[in-house]
PDB file of C-alpha atoms in Angstrom:
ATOM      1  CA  UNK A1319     -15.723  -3.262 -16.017  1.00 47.00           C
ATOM      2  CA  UNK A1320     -17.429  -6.622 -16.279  1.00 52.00           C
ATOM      3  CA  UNK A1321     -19.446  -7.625 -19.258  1.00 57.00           C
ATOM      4  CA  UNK A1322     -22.864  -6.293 -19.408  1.00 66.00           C
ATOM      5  CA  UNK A1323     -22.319  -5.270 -15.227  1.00 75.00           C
ATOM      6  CA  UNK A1324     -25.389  -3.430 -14.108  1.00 86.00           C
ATOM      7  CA  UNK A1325     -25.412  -0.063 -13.385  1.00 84.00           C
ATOM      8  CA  UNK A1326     -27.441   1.968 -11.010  1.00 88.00           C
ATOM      9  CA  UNK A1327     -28.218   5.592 -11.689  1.00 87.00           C
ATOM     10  CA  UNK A1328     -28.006   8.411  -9.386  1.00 85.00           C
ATOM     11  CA  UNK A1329     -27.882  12.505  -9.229  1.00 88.00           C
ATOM     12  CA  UNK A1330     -24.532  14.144  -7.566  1.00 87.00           C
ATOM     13  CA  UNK A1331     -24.723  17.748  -6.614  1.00 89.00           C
ATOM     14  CA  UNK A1332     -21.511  19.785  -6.564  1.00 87.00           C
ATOM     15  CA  UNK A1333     -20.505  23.458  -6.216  1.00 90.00           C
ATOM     16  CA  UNK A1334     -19.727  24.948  -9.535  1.00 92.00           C
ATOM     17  CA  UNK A1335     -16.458  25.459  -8.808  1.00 90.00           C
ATOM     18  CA  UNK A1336     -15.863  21.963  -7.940  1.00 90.00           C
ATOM     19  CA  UNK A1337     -17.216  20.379 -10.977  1.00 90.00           C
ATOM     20  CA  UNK A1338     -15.472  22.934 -13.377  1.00 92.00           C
ATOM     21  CA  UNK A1339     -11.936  21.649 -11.629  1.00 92.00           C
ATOM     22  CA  UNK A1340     -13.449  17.853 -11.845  1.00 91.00           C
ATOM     23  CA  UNK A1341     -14.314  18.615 -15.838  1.00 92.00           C
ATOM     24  CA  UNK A1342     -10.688  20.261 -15.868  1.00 93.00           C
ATOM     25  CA  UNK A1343      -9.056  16.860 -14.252  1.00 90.00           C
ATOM     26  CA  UNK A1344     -11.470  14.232 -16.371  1.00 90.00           C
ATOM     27  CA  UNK A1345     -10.167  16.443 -19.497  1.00 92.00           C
ATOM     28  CA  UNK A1346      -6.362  16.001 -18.303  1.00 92.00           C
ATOM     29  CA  UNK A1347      -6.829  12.231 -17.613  1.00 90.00           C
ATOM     30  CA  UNK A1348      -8.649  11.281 -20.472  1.00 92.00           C
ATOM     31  CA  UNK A1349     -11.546   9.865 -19.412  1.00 91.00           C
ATOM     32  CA  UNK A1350     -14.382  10.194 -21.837  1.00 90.00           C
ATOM     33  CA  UNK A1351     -17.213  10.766 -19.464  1.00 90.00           C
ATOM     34  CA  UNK A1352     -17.698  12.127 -15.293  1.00 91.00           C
ATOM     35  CA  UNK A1353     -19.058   8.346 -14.846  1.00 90.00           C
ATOM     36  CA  UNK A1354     -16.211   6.705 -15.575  1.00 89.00           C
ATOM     37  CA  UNK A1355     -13.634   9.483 -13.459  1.00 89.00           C
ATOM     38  CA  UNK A1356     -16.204   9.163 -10.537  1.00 88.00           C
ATOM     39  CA  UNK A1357     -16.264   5.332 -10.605  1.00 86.00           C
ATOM     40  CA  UNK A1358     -12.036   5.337 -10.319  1.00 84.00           C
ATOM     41  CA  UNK A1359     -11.696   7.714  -7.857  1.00 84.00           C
ATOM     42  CA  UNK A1360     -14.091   5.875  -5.665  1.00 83.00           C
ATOM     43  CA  UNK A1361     -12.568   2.505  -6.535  1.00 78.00           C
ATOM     44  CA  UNK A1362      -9.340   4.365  -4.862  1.00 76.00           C
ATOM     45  CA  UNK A1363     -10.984   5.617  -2.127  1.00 75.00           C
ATOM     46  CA  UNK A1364     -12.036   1.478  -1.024  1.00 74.00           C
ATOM     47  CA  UNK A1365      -8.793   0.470  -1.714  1.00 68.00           C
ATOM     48  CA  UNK A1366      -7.128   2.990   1.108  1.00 70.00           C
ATOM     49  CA  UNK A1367      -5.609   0.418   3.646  1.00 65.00           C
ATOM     50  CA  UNK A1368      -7.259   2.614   6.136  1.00 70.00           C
ATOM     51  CA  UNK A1369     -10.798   1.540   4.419  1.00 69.00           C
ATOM     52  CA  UNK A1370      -9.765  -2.245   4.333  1.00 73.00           C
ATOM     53  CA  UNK A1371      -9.937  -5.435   7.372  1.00 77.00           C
ATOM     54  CA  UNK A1372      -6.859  -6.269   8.727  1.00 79.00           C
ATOM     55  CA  UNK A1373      -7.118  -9.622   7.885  1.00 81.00           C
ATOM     56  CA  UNK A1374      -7.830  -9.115   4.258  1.00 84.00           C
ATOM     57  CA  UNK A1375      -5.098 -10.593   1.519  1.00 89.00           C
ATOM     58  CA  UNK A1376      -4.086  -7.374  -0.417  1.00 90.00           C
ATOM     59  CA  UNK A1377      -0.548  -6.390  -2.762  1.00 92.00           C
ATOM     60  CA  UNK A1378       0.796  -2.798  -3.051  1.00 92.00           C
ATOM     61  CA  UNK A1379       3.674  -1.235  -2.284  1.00 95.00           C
ATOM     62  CA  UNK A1380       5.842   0.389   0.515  1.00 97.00           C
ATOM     63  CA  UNK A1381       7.901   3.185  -0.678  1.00 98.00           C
ATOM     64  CA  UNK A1382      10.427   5.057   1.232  1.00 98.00           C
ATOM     65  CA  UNK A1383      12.793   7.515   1.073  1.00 98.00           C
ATOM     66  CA  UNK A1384      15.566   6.980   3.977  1.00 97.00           C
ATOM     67  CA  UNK A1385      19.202   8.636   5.209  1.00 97.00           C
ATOM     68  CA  UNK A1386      21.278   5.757   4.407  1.00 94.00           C
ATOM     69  CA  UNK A1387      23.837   7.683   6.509  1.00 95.00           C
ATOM     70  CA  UNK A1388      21.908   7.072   9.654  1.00 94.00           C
ATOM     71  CA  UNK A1389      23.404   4.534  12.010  1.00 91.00           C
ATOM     72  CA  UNK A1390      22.639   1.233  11.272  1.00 95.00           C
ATOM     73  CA  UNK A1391      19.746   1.920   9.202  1.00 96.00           C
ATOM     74  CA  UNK A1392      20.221   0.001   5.900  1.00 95.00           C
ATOM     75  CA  UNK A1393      20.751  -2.614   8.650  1.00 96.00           C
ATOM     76  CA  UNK A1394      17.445  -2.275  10.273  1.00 97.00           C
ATOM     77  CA  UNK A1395      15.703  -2.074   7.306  1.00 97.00           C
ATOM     78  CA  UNK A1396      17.246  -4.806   5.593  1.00 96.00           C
ATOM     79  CA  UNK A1397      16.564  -6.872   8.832  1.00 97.00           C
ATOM     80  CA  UNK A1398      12.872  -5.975   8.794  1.00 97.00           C
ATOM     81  CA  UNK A1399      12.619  -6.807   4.919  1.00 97.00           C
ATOM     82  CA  UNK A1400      13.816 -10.101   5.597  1.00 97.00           C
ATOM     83  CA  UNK A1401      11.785 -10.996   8.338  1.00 97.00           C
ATOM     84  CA  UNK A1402       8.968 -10.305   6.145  1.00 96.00           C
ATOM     85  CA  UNK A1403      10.390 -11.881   3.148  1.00 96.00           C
ATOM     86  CA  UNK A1404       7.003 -14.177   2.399  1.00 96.00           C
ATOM     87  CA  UNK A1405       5.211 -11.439   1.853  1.00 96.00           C
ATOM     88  CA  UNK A1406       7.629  -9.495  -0.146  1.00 97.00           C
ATOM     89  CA  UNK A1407       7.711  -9.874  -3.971  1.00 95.00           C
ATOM     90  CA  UNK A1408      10.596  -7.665  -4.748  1.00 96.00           C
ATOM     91  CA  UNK A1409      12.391  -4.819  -3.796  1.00 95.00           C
ATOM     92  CA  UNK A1410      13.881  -1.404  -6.080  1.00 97.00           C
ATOM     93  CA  UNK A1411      16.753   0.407  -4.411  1.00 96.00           C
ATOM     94  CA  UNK A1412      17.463   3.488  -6.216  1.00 97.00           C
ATOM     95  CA  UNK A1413      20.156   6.320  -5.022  1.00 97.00           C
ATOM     96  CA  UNK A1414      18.453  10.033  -4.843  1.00 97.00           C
ATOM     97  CA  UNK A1415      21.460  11.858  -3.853  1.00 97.00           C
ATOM     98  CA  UNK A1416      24.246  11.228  -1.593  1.00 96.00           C
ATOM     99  CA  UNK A1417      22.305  10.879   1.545  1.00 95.00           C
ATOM    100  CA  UNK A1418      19.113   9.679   0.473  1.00 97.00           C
ATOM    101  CA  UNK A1419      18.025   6.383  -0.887  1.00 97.00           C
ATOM    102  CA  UNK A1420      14.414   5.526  -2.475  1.00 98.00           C
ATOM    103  CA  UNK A1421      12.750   1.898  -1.550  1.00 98.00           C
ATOM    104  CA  UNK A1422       9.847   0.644  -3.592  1.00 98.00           C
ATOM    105  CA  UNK A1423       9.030  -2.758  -1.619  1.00 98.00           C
ATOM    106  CA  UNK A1424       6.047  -5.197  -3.923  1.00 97.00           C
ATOM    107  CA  UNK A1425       4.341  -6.785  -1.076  1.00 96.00           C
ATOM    108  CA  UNK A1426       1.574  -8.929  -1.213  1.00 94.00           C
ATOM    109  CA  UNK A1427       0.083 -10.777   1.797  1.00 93.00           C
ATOM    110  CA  UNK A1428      -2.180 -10.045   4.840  1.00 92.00           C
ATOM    111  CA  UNK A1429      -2.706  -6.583   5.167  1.00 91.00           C
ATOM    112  CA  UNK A1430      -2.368  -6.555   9.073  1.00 92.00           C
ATOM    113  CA  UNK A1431       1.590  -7.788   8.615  1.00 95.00           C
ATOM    114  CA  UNK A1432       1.810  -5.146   5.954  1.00 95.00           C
ATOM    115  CA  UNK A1433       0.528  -2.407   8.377  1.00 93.00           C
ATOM    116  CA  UNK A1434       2.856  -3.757  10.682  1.00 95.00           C
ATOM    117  CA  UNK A1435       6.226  -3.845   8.726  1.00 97.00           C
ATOM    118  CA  UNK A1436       5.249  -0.272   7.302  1.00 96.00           C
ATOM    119  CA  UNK A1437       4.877   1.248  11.009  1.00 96.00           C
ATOM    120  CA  UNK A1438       7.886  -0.741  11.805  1.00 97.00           C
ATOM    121  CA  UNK A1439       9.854   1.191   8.641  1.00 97.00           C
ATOM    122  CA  UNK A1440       8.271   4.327   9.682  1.00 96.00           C
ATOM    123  CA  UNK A1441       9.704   4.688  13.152  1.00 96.00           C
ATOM    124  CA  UNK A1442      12.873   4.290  12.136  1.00 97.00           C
ATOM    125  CA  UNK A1443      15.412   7.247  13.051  1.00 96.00           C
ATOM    126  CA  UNK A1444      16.158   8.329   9.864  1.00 96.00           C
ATOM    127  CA  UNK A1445      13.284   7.280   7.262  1.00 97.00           C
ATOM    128  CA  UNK A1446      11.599  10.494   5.954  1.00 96.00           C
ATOM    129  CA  UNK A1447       8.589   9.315   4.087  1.00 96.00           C
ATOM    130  CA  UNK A1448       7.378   5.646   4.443  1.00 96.00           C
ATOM    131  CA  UNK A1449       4.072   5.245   2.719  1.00 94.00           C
ATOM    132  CA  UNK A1450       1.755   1.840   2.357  1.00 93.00           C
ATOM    133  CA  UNK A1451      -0.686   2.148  -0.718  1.00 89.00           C
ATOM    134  CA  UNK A1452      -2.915  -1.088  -1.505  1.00 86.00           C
ATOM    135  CA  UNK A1453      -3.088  -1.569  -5.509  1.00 79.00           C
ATOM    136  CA  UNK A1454      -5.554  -5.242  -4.914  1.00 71.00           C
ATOM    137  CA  UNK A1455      -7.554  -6.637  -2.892  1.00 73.00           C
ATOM    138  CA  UNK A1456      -7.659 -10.475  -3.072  1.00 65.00           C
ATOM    139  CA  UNK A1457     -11.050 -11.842  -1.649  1.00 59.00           C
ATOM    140  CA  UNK A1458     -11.949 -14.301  -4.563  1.00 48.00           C
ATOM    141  CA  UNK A1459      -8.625 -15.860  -4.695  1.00 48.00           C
ATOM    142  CA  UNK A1460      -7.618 -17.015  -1.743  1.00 52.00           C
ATOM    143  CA  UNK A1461      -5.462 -19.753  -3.039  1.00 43.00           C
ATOM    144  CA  UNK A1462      -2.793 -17.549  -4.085  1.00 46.00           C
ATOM    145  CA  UNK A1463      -2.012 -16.645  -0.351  1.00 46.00           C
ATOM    146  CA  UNK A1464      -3.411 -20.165   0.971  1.00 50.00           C
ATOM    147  CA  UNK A1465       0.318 -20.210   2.885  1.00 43.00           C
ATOM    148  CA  UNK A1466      -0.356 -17.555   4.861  1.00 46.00           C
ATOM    149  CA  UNK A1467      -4.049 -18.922   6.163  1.00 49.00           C
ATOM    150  CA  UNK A1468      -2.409 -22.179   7.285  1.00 50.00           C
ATOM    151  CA  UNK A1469      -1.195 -20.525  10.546  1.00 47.00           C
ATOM    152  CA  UNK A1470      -2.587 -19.101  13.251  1.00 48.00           C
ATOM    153  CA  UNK A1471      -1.066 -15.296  12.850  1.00 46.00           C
ATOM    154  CA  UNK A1472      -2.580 -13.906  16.593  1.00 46.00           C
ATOM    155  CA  UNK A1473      -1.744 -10.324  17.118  1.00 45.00           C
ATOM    156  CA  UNK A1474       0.976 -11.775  19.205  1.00 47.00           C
ATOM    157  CA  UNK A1475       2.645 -13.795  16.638  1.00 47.00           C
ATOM    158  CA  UNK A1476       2.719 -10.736  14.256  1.00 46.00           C
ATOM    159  CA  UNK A1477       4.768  -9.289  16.558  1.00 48.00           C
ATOM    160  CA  UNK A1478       7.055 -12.026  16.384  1.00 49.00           C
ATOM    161  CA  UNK A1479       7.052 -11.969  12.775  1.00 54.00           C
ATOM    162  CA  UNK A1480       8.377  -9.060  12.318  1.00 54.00           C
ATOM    163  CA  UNK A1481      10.425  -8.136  15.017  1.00 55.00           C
ATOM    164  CA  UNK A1482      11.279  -4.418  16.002  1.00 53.00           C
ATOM    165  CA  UNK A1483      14.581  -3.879  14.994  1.00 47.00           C
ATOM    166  CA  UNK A1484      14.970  -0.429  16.169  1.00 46.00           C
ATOM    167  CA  UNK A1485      17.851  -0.979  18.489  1.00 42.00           C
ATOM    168  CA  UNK A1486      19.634   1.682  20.460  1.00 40.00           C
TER     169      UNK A1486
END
């Protein structure tokens, strides 16, 4: 929290149950006080990409859990990962069993493209679980991402930018 931030005050009424299990998980997390738990968990809850503007600049992750014995797949995906290679950061490949394969993808960049390449990864035959969680939300610094807000990126062009891959 920011130095000397102000705070506003206000009265939350829950079932008991409810607040004994909130007690329980503030007690298992550590936090020293309900403010503090409260304030996180609604920090998460804004930084849902389903709470967010399409156009804002945001970095999370994809993660992924695929049959790499699928036809094609690590193709696909690879294909898709490189057409969005500007807003990738990096990449973590790691071998589950010997069919599946887990993909944590750092992304950073508009979250519209990011919704995009993550429905693009979900569709394919094959991927089990392909889940987009935002981690930042960069509306202060826009020079980090300045690239991206050079060019026109129309709902068309997105498209274009990352390509479906899911070929028969």
């Amino acid at each position: 929290m920011a130095d000397k931030e102000d705070l506003t005050r206000f009265g939350v009424a829950f079932p008991t149950p409810l607040i004994e299990q909130f007690d329980q998980y503030i007690e298992e997390q550590g936090y020293k006080n309900r403010s503090e738990a409260f304030r996180d968990l609604v920090r998460k809850t804004l930084l849902e990409p389903s709470a967010l503007h399409a156009e804002q600049d945001v970095a999370g992750t994809i993660v992924m859990v695929y049959d790499h014995h699928i036809s094609d797949l690590p193709i696909r995906l690879m294909e898709l990962q490189h057409a969005a290679h500007h807003d990738i950061i990096s990449n973590m490949h790691v071998h589950l069993n010997h069919d599946q394969c887990l993909e944590v993808i750092a992304v950073r960049g508009n979250l519209g493209r990011l919704r995009l390449l993550h429905q693009q990864i979900q569709v394919q035959k094959g991927v089990l679980y392909a889940e987009l969680s935002v981690t930042y939300v960069d509306e202060l610094n826009k020079m980090a991402s300045q690239h991206h807000h050079n060019h026109d990126h129309s709902q068309n062009q997105q498209q274009e930018q990352y390509p479906d891959s899911s070929r028969d």
